[in-house]
mmCIF file of C-alpha atoms in Angstrom:
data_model
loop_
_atom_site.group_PDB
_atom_site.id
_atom_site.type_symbol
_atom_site.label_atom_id
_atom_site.label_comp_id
_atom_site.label_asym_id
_atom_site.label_seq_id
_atom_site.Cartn_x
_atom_site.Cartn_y
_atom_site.Cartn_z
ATOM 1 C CA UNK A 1 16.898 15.891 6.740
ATOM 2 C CA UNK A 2 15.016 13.137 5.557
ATOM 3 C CA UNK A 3 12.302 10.498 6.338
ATOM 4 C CA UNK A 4 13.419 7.635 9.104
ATOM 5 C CA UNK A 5 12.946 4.280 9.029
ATOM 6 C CA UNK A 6 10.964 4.140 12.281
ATOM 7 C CA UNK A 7 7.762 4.050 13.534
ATOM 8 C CA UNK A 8 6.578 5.127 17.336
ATOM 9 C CA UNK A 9 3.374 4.463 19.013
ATOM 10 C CA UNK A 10 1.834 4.534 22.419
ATOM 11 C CA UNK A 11 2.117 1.210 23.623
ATOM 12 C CA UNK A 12 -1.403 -0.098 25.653
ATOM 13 C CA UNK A 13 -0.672 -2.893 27.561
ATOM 14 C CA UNK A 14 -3.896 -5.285 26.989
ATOM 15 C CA UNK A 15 -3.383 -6.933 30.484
ATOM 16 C CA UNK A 16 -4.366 -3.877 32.170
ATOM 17 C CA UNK A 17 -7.758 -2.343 31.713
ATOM 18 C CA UNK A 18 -9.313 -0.212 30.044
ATOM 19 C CA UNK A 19 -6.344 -1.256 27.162
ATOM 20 C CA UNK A 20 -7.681 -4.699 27.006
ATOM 21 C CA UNK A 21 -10.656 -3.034 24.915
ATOM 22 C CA UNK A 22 -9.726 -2.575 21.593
ATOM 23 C CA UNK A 23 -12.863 0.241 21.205
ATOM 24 C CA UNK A 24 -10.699 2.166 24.415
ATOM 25 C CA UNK A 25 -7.635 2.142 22.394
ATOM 26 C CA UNK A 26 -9.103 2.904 18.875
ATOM 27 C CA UNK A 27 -10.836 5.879 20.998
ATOM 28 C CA UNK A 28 -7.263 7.229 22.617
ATOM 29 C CA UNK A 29 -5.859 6.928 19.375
ATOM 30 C CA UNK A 30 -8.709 9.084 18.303
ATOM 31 C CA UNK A 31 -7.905 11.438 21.158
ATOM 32 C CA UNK A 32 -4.195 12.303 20.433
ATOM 33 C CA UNK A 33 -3.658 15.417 18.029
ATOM 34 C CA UNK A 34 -0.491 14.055 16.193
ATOM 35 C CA UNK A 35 0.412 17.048 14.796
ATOM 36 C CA UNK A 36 0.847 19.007 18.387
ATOM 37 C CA UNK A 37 2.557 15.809 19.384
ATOM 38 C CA UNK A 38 5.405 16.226 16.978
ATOM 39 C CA UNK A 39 5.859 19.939 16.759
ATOM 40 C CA UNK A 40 5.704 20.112 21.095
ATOM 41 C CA UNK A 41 8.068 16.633 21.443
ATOM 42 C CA UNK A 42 10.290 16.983 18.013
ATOM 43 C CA UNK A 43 10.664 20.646 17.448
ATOM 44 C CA UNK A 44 8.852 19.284 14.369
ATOM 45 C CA UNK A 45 11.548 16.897 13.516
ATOM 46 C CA UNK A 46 9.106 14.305 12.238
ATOM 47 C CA UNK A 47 6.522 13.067 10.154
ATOM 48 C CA UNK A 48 3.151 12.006 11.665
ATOM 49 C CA UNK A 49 2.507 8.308 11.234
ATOM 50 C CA UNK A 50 -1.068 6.887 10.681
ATOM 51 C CA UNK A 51 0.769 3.486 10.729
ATOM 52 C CA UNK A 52 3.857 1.586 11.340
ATOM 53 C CA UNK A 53 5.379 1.544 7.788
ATOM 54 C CA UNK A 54 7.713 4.249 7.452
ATOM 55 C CA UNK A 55 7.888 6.937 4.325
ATOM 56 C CA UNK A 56 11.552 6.182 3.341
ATOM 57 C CA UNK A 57 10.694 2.155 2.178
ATOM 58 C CA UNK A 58 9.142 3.854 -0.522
ATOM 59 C CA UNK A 59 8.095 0.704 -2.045
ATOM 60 C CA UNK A 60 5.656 0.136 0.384
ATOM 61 C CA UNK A 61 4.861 3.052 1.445
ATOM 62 C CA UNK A 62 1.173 4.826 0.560
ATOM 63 C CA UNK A 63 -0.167 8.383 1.194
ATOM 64 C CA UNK A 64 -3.463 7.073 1.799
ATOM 65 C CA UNK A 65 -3.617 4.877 4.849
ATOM 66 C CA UNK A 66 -7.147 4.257 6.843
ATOM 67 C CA UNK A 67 -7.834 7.044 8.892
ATOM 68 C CA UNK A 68 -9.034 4.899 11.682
ATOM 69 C CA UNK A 69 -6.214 6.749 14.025
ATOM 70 C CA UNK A 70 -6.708 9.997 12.625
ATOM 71 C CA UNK A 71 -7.380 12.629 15.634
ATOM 72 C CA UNK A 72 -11.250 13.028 15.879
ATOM 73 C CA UNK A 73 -11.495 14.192 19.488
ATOM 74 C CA UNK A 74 -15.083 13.911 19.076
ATOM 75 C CA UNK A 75 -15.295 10.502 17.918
ATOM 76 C CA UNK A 76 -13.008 9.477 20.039
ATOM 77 C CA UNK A 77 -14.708 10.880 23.703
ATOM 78 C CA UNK A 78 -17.913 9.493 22.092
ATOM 79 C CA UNK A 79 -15.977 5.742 22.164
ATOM 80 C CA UNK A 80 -14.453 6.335 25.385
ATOM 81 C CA UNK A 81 -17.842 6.995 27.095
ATOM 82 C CA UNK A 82 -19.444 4.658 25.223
ATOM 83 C CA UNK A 83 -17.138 1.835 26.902
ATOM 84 C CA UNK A 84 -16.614 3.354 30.478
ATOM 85 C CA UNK A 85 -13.244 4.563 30.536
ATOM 86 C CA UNK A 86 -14.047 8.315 30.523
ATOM 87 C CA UNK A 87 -11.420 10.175 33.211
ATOM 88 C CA UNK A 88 -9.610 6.494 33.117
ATOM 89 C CA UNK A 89 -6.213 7.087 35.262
ATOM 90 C CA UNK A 90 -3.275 5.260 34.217
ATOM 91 C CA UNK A 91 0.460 6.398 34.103
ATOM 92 C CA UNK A 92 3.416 6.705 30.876
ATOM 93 C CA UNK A 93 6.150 5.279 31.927
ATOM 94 C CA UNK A 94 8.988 6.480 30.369
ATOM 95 C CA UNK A 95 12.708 7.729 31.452
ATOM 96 C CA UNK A 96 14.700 11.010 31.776
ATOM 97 C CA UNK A 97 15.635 10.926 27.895
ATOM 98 C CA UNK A 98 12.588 10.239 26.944
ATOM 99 C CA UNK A 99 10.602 12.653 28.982
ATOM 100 C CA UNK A 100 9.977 15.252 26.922
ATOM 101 C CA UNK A 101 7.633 13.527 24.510
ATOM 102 C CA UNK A 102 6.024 11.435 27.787
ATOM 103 C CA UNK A 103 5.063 15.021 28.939
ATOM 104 C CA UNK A 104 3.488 15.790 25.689
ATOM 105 C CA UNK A 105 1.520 13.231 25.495
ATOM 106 C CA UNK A 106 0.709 13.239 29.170
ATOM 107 C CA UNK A 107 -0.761 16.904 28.450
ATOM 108 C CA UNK A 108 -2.920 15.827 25.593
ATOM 109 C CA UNK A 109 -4.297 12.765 27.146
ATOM 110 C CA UNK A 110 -4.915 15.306 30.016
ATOM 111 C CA UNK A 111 -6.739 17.608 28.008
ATOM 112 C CA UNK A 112 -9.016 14.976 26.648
ATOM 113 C CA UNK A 113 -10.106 14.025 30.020
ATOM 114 C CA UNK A 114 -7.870 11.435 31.465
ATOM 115 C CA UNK A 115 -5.899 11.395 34.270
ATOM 116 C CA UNK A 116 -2.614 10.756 33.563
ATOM 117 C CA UNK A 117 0.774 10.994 35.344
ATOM 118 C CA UNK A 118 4.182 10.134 34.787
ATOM 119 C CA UNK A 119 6.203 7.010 35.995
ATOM 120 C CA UNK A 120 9.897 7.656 35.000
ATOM 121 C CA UNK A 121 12.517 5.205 36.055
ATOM 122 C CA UNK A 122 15.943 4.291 35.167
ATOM 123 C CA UNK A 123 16.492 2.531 31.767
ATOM 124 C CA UNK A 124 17.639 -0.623 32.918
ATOM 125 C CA UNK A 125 14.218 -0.414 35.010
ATOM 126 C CA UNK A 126 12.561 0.762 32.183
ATOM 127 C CA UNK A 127 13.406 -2.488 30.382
ATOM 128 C CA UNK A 128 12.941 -4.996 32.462
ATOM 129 C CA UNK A 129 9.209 -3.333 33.557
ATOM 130 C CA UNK A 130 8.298 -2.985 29.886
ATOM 131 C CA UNK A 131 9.468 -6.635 29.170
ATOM 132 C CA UNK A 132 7.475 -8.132 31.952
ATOM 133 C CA UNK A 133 3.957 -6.178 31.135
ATOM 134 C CA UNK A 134 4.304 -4.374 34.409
ATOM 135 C CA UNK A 135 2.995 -0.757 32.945
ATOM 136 C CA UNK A 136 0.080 0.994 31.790
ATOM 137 C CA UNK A 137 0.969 3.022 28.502
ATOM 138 C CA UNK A 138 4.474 3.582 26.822
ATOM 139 C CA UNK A 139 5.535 5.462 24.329
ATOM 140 C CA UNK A 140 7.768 3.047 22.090
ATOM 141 C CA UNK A 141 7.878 1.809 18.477
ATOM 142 C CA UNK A 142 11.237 0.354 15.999
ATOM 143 C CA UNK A 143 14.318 2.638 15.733
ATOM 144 C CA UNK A 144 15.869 1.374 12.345
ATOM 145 C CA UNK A 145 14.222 -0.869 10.577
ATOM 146 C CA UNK A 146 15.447 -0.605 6.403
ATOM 147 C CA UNK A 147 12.612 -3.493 5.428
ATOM 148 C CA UNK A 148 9.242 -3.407 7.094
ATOM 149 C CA UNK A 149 9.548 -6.936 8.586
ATOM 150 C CA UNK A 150 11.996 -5.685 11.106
ATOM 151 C CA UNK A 151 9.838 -3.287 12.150
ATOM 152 C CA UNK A 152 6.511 -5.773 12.297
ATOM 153 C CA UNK A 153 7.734 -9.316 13.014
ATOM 154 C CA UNK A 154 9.062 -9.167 16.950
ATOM 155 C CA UNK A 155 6.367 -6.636 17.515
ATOM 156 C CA UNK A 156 3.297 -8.412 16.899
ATOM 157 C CA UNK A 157 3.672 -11.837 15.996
ATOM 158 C CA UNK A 158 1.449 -14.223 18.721
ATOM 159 C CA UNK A 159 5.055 -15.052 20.382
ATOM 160 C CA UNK A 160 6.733 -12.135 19.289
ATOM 161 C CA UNK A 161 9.632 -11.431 21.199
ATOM 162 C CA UNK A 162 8.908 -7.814 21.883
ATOM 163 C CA UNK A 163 5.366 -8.199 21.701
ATOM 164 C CA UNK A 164 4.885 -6.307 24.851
ATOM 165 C CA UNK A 165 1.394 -5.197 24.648
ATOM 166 C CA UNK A 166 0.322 -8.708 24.640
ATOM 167 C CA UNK A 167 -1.154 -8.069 20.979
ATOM 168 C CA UNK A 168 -2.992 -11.453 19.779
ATOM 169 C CA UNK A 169 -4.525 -11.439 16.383
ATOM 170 C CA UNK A 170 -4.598 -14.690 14.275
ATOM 171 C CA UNK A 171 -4.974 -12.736 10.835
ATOM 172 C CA UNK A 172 -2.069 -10.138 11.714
ATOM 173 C CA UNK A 173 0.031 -12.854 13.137
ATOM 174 C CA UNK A 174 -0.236 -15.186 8.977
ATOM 175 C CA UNK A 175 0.064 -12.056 7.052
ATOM 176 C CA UNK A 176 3.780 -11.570 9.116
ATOM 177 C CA UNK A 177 4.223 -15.381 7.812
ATOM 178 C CA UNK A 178 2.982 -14.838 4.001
ATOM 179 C CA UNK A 179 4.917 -11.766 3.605
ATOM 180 C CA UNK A 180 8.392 -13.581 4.632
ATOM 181 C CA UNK A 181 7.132 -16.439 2.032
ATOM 182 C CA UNK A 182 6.097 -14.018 -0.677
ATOM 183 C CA UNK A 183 9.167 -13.289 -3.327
ATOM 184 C CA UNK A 184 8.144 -10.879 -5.763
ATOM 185 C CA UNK A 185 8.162 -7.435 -3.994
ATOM 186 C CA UNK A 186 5.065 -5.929 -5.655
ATOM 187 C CA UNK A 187 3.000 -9.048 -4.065
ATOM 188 C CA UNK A 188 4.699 -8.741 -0.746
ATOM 189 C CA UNK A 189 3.772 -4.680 -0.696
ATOM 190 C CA UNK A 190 0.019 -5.649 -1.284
ATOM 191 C CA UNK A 191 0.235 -7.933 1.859
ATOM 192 C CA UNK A 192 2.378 -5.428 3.906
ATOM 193 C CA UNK A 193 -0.354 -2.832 3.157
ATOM 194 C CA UNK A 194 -3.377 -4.916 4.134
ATOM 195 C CA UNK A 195 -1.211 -6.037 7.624
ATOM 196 C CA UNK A 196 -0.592 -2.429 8.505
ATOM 197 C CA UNK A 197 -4.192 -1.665 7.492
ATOM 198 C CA UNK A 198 -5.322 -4.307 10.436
ATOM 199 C CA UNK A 199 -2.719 -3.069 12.854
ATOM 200 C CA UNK A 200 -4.451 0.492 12.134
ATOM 201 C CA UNK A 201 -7.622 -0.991 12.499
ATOM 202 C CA UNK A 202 -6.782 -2.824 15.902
ATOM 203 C CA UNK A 203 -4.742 -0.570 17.920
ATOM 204 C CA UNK A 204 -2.010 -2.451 18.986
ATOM 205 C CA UNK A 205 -0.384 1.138 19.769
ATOM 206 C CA UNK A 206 -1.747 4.739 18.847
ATOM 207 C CA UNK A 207 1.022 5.467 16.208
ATOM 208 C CA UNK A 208 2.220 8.939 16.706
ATOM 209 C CA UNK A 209 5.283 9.801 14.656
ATOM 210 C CA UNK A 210 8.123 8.966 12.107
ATOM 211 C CA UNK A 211 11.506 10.279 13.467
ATOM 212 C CA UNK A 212 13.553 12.573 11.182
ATOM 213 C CA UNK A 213 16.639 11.369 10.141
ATOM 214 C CA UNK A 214 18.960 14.341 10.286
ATOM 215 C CA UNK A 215 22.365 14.988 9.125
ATOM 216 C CA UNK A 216 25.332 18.027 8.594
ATOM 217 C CA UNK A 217 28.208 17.820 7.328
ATOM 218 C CA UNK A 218 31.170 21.011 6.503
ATOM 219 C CA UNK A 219 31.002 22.593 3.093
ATOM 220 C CA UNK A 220 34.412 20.700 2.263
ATOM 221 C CA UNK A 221 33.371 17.498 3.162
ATOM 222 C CA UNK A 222 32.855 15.794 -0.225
ATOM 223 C CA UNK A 223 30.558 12.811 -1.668
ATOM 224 C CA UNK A 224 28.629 12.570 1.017
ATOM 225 C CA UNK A 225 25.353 10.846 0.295
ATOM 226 C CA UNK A 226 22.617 10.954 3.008
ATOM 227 C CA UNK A 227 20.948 7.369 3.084
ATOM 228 C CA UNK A 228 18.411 7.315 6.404
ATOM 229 C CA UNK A 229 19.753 5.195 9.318
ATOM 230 C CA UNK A 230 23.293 4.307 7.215
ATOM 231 C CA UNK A 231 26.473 6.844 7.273
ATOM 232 C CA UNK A 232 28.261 5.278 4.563
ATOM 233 C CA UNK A 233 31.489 6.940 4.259
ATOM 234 C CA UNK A 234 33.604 5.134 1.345
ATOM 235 C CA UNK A 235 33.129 7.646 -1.232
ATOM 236 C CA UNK A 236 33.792 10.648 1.027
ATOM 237 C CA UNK A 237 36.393 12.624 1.278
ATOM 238 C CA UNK A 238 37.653 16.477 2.647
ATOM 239 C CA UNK A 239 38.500 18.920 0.091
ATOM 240 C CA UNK A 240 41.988 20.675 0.811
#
């Protein structure tokens, strides 16, 4: 087992209220205990995530993120109220292979005082719904993603192409641009770090979890290195 390079989040789609308010989504964020999250929808299989950028680009990566996110169920009922979207209803859509963790979450928003239901369709449907802003809340994120950028760019960029919260932020959207410019890595980490620091701080999604990567192999397979998201098989081989 080892860290993935991934990042999920529950995606609030700003075109529908109460997500348009970034207060409502800071105090969601606020409302979700990460830790039942991954133990109830990954067995445990999975780090919790206080940001986007993932544990195994070690470069970038920092123990010590904002705790904006950080469940504070008090805090976050107190912003909830405060902007009238106490027992908001709204639904997760999600589909059959995703359902588990869409159930989890469904029972924690529940339990801090929302009503929430579950709208699970077909993943073609899925798709094409989530592509066209026609939802309330997801639960979605980047899969693989070795360098941060893939994982950052197409997500929240003005124009991005999977920008589908409908996430606009001028100061997130040039930090995407100086990082691509930026050469020397230690430089490009300090402007990675203050981007994902805003994303925290804005709430494009309530980040939830880093997927384990996970993999076995037979005692007489041989050489086998384990490198997150790559199987890279050239140097293996099975003992007779």
């Amino acid at each position: 087992e080892a860290p993935g390079v991934n990042w999920y989040g529950l995606a609030m789609n700003q075109n529908r209220e109460p997500f348009s308010n970034r207060d409502v989504r800071l105090g969601i964020a606020k409302s979700i205990d990460t830790e039942r999250y991954v133990e109830t929808a990954y067995f445990g299989n999975a780090l919790t995530a206080k940001g986007p950028i993932n544990k195994a680009t070690n470069w970038v990566w920092r123990d010590d993120k904002p705790d904006d996110q950080v469940y504070a169920p008090e805090e976050g009922k107190q912003l909830i109220e405060d902007n009238g979207a106490d027992g908001a209803s709204f639904a997760i859509l999600t589909t059959k292979g995703s359902l588990r963790a869409a159930e989890t979450m469904q029972q924690l928003l529940n339990d801090a005082g929302f009503d929430v239901s579950i709208d699970q369709v077909t993943s073609s449907v899925y798709w094409e719904r989530y592509a066209n802003l026609d939802y309330d809340v997801t639960i979605s994120g980047s899969v693989g993603d070795p360098d941060p950028d893939q994982s950052l760019w197409n997500f929240y960029r003005k124009d991005g192409p999977w920008n589908w919260v409908n996430f606009q932020d001028d100061e997130v959207h040039q930090l995407l641009a100086d990082q691509r410019r930026e050469l020397d890595r230690d430089s490009r980490a300090e402007i990675l770090q203050q981007l994902e620091d805003r994303l925290i701080k804005q709430v494009p999604h309530a980040y939830l979890s880093h997927q384990s990567d996970i993999a076995a192999s037979r005692t007489e397979v041989k050489g086998f290195t384990h490198i997150p998201f790559m199987r890279n098989f050239h140097s293996t081989w099975i003992e007779n």
